[in-house]
Coordinates of C-alpha atoms and ligand atoms in Angstrom, one line a residue:
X1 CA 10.5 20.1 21.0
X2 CA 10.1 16.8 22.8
X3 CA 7.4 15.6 25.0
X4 CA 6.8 12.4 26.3
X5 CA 5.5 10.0 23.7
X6 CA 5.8 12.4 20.7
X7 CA 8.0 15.1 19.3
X8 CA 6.9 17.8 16.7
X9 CA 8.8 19.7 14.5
X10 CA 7.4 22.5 12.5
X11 CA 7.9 23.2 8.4
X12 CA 8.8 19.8 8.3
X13 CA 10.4 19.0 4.7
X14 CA 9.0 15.6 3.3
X15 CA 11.4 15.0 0.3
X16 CA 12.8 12.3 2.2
X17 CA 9.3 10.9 3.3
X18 CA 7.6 10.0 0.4
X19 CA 8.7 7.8 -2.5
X20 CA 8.6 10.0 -5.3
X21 CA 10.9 12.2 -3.9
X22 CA 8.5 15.0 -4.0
X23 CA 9.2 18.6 -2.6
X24 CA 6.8 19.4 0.1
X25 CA 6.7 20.7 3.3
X26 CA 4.3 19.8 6.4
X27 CA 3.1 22.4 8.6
X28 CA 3.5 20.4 11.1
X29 CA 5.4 17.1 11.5
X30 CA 4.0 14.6 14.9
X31 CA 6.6 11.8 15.5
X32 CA 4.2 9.5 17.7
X33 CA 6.9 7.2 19.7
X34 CA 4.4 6.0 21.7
X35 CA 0.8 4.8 20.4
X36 CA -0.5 5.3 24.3
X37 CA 0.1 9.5 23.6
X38 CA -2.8 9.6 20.7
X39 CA -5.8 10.6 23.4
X40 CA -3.5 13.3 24.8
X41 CA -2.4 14.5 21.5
X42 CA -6.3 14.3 20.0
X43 CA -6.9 16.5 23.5
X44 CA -4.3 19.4 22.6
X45 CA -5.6 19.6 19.1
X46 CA -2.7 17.7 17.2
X47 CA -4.9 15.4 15.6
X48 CA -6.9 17.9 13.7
X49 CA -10.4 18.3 13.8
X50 CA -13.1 16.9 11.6
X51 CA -12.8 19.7 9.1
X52 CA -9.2 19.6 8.8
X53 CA -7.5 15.7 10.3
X54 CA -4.0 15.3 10.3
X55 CA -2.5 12.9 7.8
X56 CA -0.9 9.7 9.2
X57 CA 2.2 8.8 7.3
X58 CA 3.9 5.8 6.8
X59 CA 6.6 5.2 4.2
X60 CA 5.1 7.7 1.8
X61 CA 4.9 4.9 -0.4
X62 CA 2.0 4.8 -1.9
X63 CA 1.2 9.0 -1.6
X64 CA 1.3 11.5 -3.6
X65 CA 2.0 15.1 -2.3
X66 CA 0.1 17.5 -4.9
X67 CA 0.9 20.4 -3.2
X68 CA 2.0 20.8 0.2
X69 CA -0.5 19.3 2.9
X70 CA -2.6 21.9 5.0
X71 CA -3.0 19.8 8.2
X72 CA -0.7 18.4 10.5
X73 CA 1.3 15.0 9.7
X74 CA 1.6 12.5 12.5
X75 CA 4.1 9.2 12.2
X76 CA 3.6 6.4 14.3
X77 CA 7.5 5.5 15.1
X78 CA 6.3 2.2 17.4
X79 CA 8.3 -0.8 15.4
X80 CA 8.1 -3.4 18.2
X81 CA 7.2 -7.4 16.5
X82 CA 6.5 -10.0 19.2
X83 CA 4.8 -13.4 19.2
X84 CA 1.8 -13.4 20.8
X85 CA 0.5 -17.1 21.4
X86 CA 0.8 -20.0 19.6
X87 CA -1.7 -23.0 19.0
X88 CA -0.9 -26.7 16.7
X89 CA 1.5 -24.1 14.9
X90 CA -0.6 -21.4 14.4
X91 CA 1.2 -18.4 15.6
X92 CA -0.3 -14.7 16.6
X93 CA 2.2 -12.7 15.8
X94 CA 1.1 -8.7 16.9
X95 CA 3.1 -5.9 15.0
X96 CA 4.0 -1.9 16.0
X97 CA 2.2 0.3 12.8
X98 CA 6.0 2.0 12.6
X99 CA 7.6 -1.6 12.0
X100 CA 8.7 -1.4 8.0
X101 CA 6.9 -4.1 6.1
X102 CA 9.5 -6.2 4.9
X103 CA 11.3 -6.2 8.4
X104 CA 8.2 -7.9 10.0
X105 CA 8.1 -10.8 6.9
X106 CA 11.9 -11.0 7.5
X107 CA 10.8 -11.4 11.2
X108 CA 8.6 -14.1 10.6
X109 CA 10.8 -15.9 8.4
X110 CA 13.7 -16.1 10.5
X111 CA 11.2 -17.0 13.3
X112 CA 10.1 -20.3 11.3
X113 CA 6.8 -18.6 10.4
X114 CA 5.2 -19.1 6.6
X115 CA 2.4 -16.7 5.7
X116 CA 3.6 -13.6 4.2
X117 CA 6.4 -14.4 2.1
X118 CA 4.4 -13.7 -0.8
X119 CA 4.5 -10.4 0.3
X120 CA 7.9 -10.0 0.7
X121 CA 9.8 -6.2 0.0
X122 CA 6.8 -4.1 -0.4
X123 CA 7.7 -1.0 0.6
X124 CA 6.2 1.2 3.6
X125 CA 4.9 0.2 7.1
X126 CA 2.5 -2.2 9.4
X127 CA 0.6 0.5 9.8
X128 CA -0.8 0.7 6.1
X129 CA -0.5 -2.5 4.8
X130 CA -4.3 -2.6 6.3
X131 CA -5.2 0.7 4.5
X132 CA -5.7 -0.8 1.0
X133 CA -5.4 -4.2 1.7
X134 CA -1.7 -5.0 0.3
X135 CA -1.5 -8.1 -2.0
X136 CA 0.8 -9.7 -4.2
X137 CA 2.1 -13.1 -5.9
X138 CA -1.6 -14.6 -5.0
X139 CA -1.8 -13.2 -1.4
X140 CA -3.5 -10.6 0.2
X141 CA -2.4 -9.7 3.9
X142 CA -6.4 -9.6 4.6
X143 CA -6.4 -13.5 4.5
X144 CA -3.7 -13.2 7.5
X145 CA -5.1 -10.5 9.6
X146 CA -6.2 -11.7 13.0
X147 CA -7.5 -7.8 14.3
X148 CA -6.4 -3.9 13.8
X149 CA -6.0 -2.1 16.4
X150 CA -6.7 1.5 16.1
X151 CA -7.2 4.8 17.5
X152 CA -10.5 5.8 16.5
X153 CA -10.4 9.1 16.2
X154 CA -14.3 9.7 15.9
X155 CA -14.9 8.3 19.1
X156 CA -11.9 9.1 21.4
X157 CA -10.7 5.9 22.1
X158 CA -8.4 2.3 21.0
X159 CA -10.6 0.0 19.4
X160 CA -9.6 -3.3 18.5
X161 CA -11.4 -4.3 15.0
X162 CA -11.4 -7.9 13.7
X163 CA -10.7 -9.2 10.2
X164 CA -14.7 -8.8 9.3
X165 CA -14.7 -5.7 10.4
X166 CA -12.0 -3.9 8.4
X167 CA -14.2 -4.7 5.0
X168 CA -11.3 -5.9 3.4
X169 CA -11.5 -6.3 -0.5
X170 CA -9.3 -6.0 -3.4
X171 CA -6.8 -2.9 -2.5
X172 CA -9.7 -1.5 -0.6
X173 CA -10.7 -1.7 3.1
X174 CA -12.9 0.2 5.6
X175 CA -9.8 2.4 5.8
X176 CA -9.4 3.3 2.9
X177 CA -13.4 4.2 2.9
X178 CA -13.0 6.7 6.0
X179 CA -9.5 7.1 5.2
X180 CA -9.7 10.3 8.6
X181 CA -11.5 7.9 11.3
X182 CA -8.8 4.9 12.2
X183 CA -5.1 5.6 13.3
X184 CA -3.7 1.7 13.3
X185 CA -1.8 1.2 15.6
X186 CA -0.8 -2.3 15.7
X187 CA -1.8 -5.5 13.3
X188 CA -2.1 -9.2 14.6
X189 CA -1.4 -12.0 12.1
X190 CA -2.1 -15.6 12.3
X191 CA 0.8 -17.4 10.8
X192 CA 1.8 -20.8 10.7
X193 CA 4.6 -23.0 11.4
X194 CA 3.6 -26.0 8.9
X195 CA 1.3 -25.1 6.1
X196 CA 2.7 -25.3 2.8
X197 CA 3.8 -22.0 1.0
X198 CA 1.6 -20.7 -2.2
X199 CA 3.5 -21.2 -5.1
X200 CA 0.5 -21.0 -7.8
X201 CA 1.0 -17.3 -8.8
X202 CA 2.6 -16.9 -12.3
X203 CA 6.2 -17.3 -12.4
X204 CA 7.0 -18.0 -8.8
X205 CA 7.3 -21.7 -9.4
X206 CA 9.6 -21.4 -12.7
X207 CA 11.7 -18.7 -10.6
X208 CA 11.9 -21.4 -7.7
X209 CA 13.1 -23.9 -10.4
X210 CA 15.6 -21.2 -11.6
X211 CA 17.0 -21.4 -8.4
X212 CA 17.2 -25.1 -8.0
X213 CA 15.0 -25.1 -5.3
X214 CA 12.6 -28.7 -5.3
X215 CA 10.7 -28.5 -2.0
X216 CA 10.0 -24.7 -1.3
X217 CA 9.8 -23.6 1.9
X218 CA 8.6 -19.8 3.0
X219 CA 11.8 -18.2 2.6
X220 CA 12.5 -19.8 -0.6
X221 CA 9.6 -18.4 -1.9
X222 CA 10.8 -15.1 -0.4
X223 CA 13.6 -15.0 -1.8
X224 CA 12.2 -15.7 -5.8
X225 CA 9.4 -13.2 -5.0
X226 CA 12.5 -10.8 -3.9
X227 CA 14.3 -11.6 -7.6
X228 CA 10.9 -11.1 -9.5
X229 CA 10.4 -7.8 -8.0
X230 CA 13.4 -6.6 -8.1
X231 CA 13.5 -7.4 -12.1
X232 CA 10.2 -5.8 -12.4
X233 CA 10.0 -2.5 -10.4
X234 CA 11.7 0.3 -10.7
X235 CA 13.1 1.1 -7.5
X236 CA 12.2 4.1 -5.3
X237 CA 15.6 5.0 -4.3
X238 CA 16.8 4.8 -7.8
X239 CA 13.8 6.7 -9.5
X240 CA 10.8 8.1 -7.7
X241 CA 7.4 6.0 -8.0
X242 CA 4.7 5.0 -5.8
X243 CA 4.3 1.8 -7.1
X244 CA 1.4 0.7 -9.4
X245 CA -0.5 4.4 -9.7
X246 CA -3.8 2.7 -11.3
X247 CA -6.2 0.0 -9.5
X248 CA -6.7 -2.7 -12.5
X249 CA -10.4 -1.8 -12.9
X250 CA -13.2 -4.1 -12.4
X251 CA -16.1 -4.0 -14.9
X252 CA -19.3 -5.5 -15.7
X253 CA -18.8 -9.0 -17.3
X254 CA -20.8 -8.2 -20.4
X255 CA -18.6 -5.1 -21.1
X256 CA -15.5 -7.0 -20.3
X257 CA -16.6 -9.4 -22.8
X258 CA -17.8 -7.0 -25.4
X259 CA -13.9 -5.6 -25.0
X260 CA -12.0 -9.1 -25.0
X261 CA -14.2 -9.6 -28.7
X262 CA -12.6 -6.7 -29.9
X263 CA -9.4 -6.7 -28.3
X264 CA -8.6 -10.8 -28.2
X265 CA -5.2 -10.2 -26.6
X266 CA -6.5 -7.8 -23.6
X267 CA -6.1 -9.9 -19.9
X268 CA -8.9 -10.0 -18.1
X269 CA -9.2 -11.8 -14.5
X270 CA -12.3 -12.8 -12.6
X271 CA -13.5 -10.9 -9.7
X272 CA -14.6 -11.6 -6.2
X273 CA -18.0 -10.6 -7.3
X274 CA -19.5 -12.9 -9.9
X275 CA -20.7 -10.0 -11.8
X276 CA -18.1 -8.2 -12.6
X277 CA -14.5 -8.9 -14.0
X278 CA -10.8 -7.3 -13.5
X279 CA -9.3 -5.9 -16.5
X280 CA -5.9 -4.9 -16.7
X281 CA -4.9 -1.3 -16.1
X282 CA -1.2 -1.7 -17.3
X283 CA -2.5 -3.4 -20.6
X284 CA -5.2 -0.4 -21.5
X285 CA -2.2 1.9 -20.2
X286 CA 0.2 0.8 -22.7
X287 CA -2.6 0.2 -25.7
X288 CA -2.8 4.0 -25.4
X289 CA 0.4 4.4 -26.1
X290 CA 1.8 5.5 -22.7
X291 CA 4.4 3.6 -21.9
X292 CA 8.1 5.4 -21.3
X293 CA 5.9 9.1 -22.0
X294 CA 7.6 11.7 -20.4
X295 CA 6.1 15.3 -19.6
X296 CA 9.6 17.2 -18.4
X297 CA 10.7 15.5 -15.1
X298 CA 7.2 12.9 -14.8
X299 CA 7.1 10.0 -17.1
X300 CA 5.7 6.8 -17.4
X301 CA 7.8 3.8 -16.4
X302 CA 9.4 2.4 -19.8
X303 CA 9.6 -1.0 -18.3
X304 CA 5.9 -0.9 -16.7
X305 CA 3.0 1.3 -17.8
X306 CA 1.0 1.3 -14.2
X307 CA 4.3 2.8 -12.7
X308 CA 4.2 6.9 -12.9
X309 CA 7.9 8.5 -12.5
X310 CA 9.8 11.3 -10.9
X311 CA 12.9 11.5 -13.2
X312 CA 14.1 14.1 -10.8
X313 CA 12.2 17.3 -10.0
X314 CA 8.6 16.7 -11.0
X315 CA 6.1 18.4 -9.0
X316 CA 3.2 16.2 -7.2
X317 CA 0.6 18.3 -9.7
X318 CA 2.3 17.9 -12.5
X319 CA 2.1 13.9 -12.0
X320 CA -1.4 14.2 -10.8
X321 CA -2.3 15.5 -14.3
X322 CA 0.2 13.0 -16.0
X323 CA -2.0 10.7 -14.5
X324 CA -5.6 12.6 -15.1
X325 CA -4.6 12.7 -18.8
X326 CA -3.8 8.6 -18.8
X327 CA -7.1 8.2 -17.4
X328 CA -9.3 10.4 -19.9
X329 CA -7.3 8.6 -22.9
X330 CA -8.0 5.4 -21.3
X331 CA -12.0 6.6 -20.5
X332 CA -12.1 8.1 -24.2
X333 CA -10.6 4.8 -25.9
X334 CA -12.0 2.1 -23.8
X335 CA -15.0 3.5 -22.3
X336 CA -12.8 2.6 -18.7
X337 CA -12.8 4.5 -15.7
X338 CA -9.6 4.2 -13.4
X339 CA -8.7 4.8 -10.3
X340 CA -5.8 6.0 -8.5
X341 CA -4.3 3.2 -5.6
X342 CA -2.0 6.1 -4.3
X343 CA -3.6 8.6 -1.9
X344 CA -3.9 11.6 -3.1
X345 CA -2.9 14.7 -0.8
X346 CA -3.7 18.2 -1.7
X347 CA -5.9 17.5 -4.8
X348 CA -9.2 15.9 -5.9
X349 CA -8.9 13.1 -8.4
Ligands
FAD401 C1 8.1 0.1 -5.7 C2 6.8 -0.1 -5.0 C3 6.1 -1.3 -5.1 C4 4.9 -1.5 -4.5 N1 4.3 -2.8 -4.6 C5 3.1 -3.0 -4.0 C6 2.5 -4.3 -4.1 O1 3.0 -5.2 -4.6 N2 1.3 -4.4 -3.5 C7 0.6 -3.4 -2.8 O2 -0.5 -3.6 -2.3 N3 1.2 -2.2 -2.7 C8 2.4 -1.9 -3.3 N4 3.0 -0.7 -3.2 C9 2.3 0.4 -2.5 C10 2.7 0.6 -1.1 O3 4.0 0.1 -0.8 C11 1.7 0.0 -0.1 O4 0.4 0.5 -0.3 C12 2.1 0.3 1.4 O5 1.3 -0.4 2.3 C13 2.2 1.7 1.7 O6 2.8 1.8 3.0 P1 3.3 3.2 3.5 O7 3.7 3.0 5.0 O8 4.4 3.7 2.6 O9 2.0 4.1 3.5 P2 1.9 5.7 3.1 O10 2.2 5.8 1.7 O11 2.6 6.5 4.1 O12 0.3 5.9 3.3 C14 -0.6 5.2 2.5 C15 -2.0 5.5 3.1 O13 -2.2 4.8 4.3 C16 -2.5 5.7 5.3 N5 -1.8 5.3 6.5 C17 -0.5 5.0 6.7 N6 -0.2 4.6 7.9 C18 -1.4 4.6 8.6 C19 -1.8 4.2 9.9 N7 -0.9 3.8 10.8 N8 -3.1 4.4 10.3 C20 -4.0 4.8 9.4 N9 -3.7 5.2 8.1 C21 -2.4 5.0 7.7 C22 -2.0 7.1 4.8 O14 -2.7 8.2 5.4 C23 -2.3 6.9 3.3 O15 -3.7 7.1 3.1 C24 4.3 -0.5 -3.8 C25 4.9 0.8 -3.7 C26 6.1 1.0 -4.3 C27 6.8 2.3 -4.2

C-alpha cells in the first residue's frame, strides 16, 4: 500500500534488517519517506500508543530481535545531507535520520570537512548514531552535535533539542533513557574546515605511519581507522553480530582498584565522573574463558570477546541467554555487573 509520505507492508520479514541476520517478522513494517507524515501517522494510530510504541529501526545494527516484535516498526527512509551555513570554517552540516552513517562521513570528507573521521564505517544510520551516543578511536559524535531534531511523540509535535539537552554520556543519551518518546529525524553537526584531525587514540598514529602518511589530514585518518576496523571486526555481512554486545562497565574507583591488585594485567580507563573508573568488558569476558564459545549456531567472536555471533541460524533468545550466562560468570567471578549496548526487542535483560 502506498500513501503519501509512507508505505506499510504487513508480516514484514526482518532477516535482512538487522545485523545478526535474525529470523523475525514485524507485524507491521512503516517505511517513513517523509519525516513531515509522522503527526498524520501518530493520528491514524501507526505510531503505537504508550502501552505498546512502535519501534524505530535503523540499520538493525546494534538490535537484537529476541522474538518477533509485537508493535509496529517504522523506518525513517529520508537520507538527504546538505550544508547548512558556514562561519571562519566551521560548517553546519544538517543530516536525514535514513542517511547510512558512513555515507554522511564520506560526505563530509569529500566535502573538505574534518570531524568525524574517527568515526568512519560504523554501521547503521543518522538517525541512531544519537541514541547511544556512538564513539570510537577517541571521538564521540556528541562533541559534534549542534541539535536533534525529533518527533516527540509524547507531545505531538517536532522539537528541535540542542547538544545539552540530549544528556549525552558514554554510549548513553536521553534517548536511550526514554528510548519510546523521540523519533530523530534529522542531526546537525558543526564541522570544520581547518582544525587538525585527532590522532592520539591507540594505534591510529602507527597505522598512519604504516601508510606513509607524515601530515594527516581527515581522510587519512579515515582511511587507517577504515584498515583497523576492518582487521578487528568481524563483519556483519560475513557473520552476524551487533558489534560490541557489552558496555565496558564503570565501577567505583576503590573496587576497580581492589580488582587491578589482584588482577595486575586487567585495563582499566578513567571515567567522566571522578568517582568511578571504566573497566574493560572484553578483558573480564575473555578471563572467563569465553572467547570463540559456541552454543550450536551463537558463539562468541574468537578474534574479540565483546562481539556475540550468529554462525548461521541462531535464534535472538538463544543469544540473549548466551549473553545472560556471560554476564552471571562475569557477576559470579568479578563481582561485575554488565550491560548490554544492543537494544533488546522482545525480552527483558
Ligand atoms: C560491526 C559493528 C561495529 C560497530 N561499531 C561500533 C562502534 O565502533 N561504536 C559504536 O558506538 N557503535 C558501534 N556499533 C553499533 C551500531 O553500529 C551503532 O550503535 C549504530 O548507531 C546503530 O545504528 P542503526 O541505524 O543500525 O540502529 P538500530 O540498530 O536500528 O537501532 C538502535 C537503537 O536506536 C533506535 N533508533 C534507531 N533509529 C532511530 C531514530 N531515527 N529515532 C529514534 N530512535 C532510533 C532503535 O529503536 C534502537 O533502540 C557497531 C555495530 C556493528 C555491527
Amino acid at each position: 500500500m502506498t500513501t503519501a509520505g509512507y508505505r506499510l507492508q504487513r508480516r514484514a520479514p526482518l532477516r535482512a534488517l538487522n545485523t545478526f541476520g535474525i529470523d523475525a517478522t514485524a507485524p507491521l513494517l512503516v517505511e517513513v519517506d517523509d519525516a513531515q507524515a509522522l503527526p498524520a501517522l501518530a493520528g491514524q494510530g501507526l505510531l503505537g500508543d504508550a502501552a505498546s510504541p512502535a519501534l524505530v529501526l535503523g540499520g538493525g545494527s546494534n538490535l537484537l530481535f529476541a522474538g518477533d516484535p509485537a508493535t509496529p516498526l517504522l523506518r525513517l527512509r529520508g537520507t538527504r545531507i546538505a550544508a547548512v551555513d558556514e562561519h571562519d570554517g566551521q560548517v553546519r552540516v544538517r543530516a536525514e535520520a535514513g542517511a547510512g552513517w558512513h555515507a554522511l562521513v564520506e560526505w563530509t570528507l569529500a566535502h573538505g570537512l574534518g570531524g568525524l573521521e574517527n568515526l568512519a564505517l560504523i554501521p547503521g544510520t543518522v538517525g541512531a548514531a544519537p541514541i547511544q551516543n556512538i564513539g570510537a578511536y577517541g571521538v564521540e559524535i556528541g562533541e559534534r552535535v549542534v541539535a536533534v531534531e525529533a518527533f516527540d511523540r509524547l507531545d505531538a509535535r517536532f522539537v528541535r533539542l540542542d547538544r545539552e539537552d540530549c544528556a549525552f554520556a558514554y554510549r548513553d543519551s536521553r534517548f536511550k533513557r526514554t528510548p519510546d518518546r523521540e523519533i530523530v529525524v534529522a542531526v546537525e553537526f558543526l564541522l570544520s574546515r581547518n582544525a587538525p584531525p585527532d590522532i592520539a587514540y591507540a594505534g591510529v598514529a602507527d597505522e598512519l605511519s604504516a601508510m606513509g602518511v607524515a601530515a594527516a589530514m581527515p581522510a587519512d585518518v579515515a582511511e587507517a581507522v577504515c584498515r583497523l576496523r576492518r582487521r578487528k571486526l568481524p563483519d556483519p555481512a560475513r557473520i552476524g553480530n551487533a558489534g560490541s554486545f557489552f558496555k565496558n562497565p564503570l565501577v567505583p574507583a576503590a573496587q576497580a582498584e581492589a580488582l587491578a591488585i589482584a588482577h595486575p594485567d586487567l585495563p582499566v580507563f578513567p571515567a567522566a565522573d571522578a568517582g568511578l573508573r571504566k573497566l574493560s568488558a572484553a578483558w573480564l569476558i575473555d578471563a572467563c574463558g569465553w572467547k570463540g564459545h559456541r552454543d550450536g549456531d551463537a558463539g562468541v567472536s574468537a578474534a574479540h570477546a565483546l562481539v556475540l555471533v550468529n554462525h548461521g541460524a541462531a535464534r535472538g533468545d538463544e543469544l540473549l541467554g548466551l549473553a545472560r550466562r556471560i554476564r552471571d560468570s562475569v557477576a559470579a567471578r568479578f563481582g561485575v555487573a554488565l550491560e548490554p549496548e544492543p537494544r533488546i526487542v522482545g525480552a527483558a535483560w
